PDB file of C-alpha atoms in Angstrom:
ATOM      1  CA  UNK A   1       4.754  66.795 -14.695  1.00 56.00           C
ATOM      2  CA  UNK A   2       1.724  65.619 -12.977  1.00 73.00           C
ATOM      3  CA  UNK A   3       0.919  63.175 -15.533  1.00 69.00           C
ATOM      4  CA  UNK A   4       4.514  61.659 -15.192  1.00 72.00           C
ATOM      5  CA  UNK A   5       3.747  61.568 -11.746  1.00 73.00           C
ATOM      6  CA  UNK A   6       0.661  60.065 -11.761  1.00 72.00           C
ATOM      7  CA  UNK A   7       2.186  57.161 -14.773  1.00 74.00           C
ATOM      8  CA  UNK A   8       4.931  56.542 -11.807  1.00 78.00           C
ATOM      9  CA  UNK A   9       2.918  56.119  -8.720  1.00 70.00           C
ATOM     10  CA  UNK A  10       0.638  53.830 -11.379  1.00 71.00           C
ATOM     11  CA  UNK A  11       3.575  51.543 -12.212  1.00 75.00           C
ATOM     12  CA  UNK A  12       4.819  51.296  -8.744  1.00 78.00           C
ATOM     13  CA  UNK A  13       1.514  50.505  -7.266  1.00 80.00           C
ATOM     14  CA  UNK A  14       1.288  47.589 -10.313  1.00 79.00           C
ATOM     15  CA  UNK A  15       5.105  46.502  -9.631  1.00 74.00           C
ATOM     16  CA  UNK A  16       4.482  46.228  -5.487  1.00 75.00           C
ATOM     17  CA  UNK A  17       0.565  44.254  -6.203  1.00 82.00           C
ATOM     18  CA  UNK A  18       2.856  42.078  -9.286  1.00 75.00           C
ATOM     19  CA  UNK A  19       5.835  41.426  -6.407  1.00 76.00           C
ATOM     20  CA  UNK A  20       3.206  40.828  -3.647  1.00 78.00           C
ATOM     21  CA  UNK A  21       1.417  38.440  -5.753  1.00 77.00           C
ATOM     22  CA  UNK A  22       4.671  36.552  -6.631  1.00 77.00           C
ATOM     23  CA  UNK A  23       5.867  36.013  -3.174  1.00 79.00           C
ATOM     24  CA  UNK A  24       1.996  35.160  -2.086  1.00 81.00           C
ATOM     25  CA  UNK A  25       2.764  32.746  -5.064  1.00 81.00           C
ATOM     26  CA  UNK A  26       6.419  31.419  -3.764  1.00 81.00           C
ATOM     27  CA  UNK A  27       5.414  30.781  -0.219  1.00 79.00           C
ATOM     28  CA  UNK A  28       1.987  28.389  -1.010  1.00 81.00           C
ATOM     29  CA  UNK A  29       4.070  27.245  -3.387  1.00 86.00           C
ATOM     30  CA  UNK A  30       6.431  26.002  -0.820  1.00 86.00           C
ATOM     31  CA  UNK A  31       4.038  25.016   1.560  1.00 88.00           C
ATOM     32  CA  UNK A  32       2.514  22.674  -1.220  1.00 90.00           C
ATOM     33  CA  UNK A  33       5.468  21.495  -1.538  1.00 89.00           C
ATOM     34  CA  UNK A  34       6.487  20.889   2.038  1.00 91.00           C
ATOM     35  CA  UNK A  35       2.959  19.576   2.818  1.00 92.00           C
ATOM     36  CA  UNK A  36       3.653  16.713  -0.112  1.00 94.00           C
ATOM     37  CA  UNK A  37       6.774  15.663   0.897  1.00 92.00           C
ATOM     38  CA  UNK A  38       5.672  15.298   4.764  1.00 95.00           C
ATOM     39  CA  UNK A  39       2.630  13.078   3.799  1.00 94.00           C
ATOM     40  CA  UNK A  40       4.993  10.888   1.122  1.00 96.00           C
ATOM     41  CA  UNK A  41       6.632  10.819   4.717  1.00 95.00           C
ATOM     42  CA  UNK A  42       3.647   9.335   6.120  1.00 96.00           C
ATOM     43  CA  UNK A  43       2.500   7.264   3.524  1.00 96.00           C
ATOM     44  CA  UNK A  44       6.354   5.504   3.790  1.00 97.00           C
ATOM     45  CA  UNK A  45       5.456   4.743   7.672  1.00 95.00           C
ATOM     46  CA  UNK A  46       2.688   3.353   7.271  1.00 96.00           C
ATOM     47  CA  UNK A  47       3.581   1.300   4.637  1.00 97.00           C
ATOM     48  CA  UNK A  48       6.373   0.096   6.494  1.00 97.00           C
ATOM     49  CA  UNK A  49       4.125  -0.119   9.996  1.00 97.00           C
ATOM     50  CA  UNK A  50       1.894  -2.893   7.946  1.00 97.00           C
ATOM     51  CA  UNK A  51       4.873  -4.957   6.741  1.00 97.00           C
ATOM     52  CA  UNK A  52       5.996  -4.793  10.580  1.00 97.00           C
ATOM     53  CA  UNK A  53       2.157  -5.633  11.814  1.00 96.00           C
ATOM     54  CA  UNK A  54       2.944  -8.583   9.104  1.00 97.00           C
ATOM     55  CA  UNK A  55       6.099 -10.003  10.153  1.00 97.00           C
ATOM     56  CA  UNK A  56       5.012  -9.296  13.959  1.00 95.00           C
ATOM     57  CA  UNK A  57       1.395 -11.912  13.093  1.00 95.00           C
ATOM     58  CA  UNK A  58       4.067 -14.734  11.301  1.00 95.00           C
ATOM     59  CA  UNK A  59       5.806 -14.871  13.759  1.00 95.00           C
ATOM     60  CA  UNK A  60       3.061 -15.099  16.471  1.00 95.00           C
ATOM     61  CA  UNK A  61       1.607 -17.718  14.284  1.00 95.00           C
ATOM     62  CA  UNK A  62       4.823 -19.184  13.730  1.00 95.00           C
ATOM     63  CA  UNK A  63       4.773 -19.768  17.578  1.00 94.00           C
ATOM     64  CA  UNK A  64       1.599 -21.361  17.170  1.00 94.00           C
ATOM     65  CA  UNK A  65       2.491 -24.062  14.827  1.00 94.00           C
ATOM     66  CA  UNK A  66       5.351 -24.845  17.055  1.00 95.00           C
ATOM     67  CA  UNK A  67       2.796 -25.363  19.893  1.00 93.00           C
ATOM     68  CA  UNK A  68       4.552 -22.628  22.002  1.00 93.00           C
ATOM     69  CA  UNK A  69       2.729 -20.741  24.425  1.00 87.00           C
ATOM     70  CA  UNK A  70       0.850 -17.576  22.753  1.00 87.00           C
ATOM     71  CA  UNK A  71      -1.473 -15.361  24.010  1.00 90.00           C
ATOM     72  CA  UNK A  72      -5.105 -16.697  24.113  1.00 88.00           C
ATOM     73  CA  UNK A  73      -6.886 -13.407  22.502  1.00 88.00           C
ATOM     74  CA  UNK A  74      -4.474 -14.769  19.563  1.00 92.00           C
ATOM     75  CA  UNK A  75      -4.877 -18.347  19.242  1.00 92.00           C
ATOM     76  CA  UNK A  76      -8.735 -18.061  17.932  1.00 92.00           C
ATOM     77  CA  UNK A  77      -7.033 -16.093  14.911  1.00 93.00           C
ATOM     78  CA  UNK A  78      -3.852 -18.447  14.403  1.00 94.00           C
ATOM     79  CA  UNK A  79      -6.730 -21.504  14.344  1.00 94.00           C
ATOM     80  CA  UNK A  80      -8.412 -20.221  11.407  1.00 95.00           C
ATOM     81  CA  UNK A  81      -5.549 -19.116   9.804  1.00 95.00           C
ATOM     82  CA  UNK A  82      -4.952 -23.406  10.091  1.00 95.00           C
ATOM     83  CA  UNK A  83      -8.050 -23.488   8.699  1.00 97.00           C
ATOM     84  CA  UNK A  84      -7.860 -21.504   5.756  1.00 96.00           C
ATOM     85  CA  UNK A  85      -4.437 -22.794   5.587  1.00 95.00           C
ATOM     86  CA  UNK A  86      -6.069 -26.459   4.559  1.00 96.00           C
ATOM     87  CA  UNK A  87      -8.910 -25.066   3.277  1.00 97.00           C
ATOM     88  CA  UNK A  88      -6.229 -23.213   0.281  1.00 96.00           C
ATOM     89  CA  UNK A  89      -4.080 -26.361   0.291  1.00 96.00           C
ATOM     90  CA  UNK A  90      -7.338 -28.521  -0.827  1.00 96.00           C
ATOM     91  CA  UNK A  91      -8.530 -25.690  -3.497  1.00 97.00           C
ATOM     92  CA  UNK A  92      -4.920 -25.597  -4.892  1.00 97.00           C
ATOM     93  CA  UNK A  93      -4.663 -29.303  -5.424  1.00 96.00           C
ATOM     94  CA  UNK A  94      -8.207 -28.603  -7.191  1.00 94.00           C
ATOM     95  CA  UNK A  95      -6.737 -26.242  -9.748  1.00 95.00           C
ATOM     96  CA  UNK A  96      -3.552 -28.382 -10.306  1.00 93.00           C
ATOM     97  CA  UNK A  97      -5.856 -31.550 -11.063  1.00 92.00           C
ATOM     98  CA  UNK A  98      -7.758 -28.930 -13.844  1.00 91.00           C
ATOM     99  CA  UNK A  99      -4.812 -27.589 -15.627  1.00 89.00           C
ATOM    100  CA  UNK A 100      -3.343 -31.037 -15.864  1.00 90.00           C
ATOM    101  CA  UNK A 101      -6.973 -32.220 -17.204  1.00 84.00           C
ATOM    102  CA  UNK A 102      -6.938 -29.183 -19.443  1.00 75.00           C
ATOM    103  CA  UNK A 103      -3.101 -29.590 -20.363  1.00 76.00           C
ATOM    104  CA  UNK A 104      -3.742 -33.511 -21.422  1.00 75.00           C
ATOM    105  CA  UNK A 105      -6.976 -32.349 -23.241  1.00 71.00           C
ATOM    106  CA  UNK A 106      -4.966 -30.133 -25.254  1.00 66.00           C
ATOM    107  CA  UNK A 107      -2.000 -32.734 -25.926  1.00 63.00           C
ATOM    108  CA  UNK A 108      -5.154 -35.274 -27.492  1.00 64.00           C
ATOM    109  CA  UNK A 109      -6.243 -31.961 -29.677  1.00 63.00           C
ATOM    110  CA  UNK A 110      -2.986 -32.142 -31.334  1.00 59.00           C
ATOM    111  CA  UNK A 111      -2.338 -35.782 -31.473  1.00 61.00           C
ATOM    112  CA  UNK A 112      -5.075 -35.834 -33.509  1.00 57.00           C
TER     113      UNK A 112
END
């Protein structure tokens, strides 16, 4: 009988280390998956706190154009966003004057 014994306090020591390693298992599991969905959480915020920083600097600029009354720590920034404003407008006229050179070019390839 001792053997038997000894072959049953084996097996329930493996079965309790087997069950304590599966809940061990279960719970990180569940903090992993906790911990993923807070920072998607996070990562949706922020997302959305940069399109609000966005809308929150057109309009400010916005309020520039119209020559309404902004705050002066502002106004240096909404100038050279004027700047680059032109600056784009003359570059983009630039590339439409090349594609229509390159478009015409291409029309003469074929006409003859």
């Amino acid at each position: 009988m001792a053997l038997k014994d000894n072959i049953t306090v084996g097996i329930s020591r493996i079965a309790k280390t087997v069950g304590d390693g599966a809940a061990t298992v279960a719970k990180k599991s569940g903090e992993i998956v906790e911990v993923s969905k807070l920072n998607i959480r996070i990562s949706s915020n922020k997302n959305r706190m940069e399109s609000l920083y966005k809308d929150i600097g057109e309009l400010v600029f916005k309020k520039y154009e119209n020559g309404e009354i902004i705050d002066k720590d502002l106004e240096d920034n909404c100038k050279e966003i004027s700047v680059l404003n032109e600056e784009n407008s003359k570059l983009e006229e630039k590339v439409s004057i090349i594609k229509n050179k390159d478009e015409e070019d291409t029309e003469e390839d074929y006409i003859e």
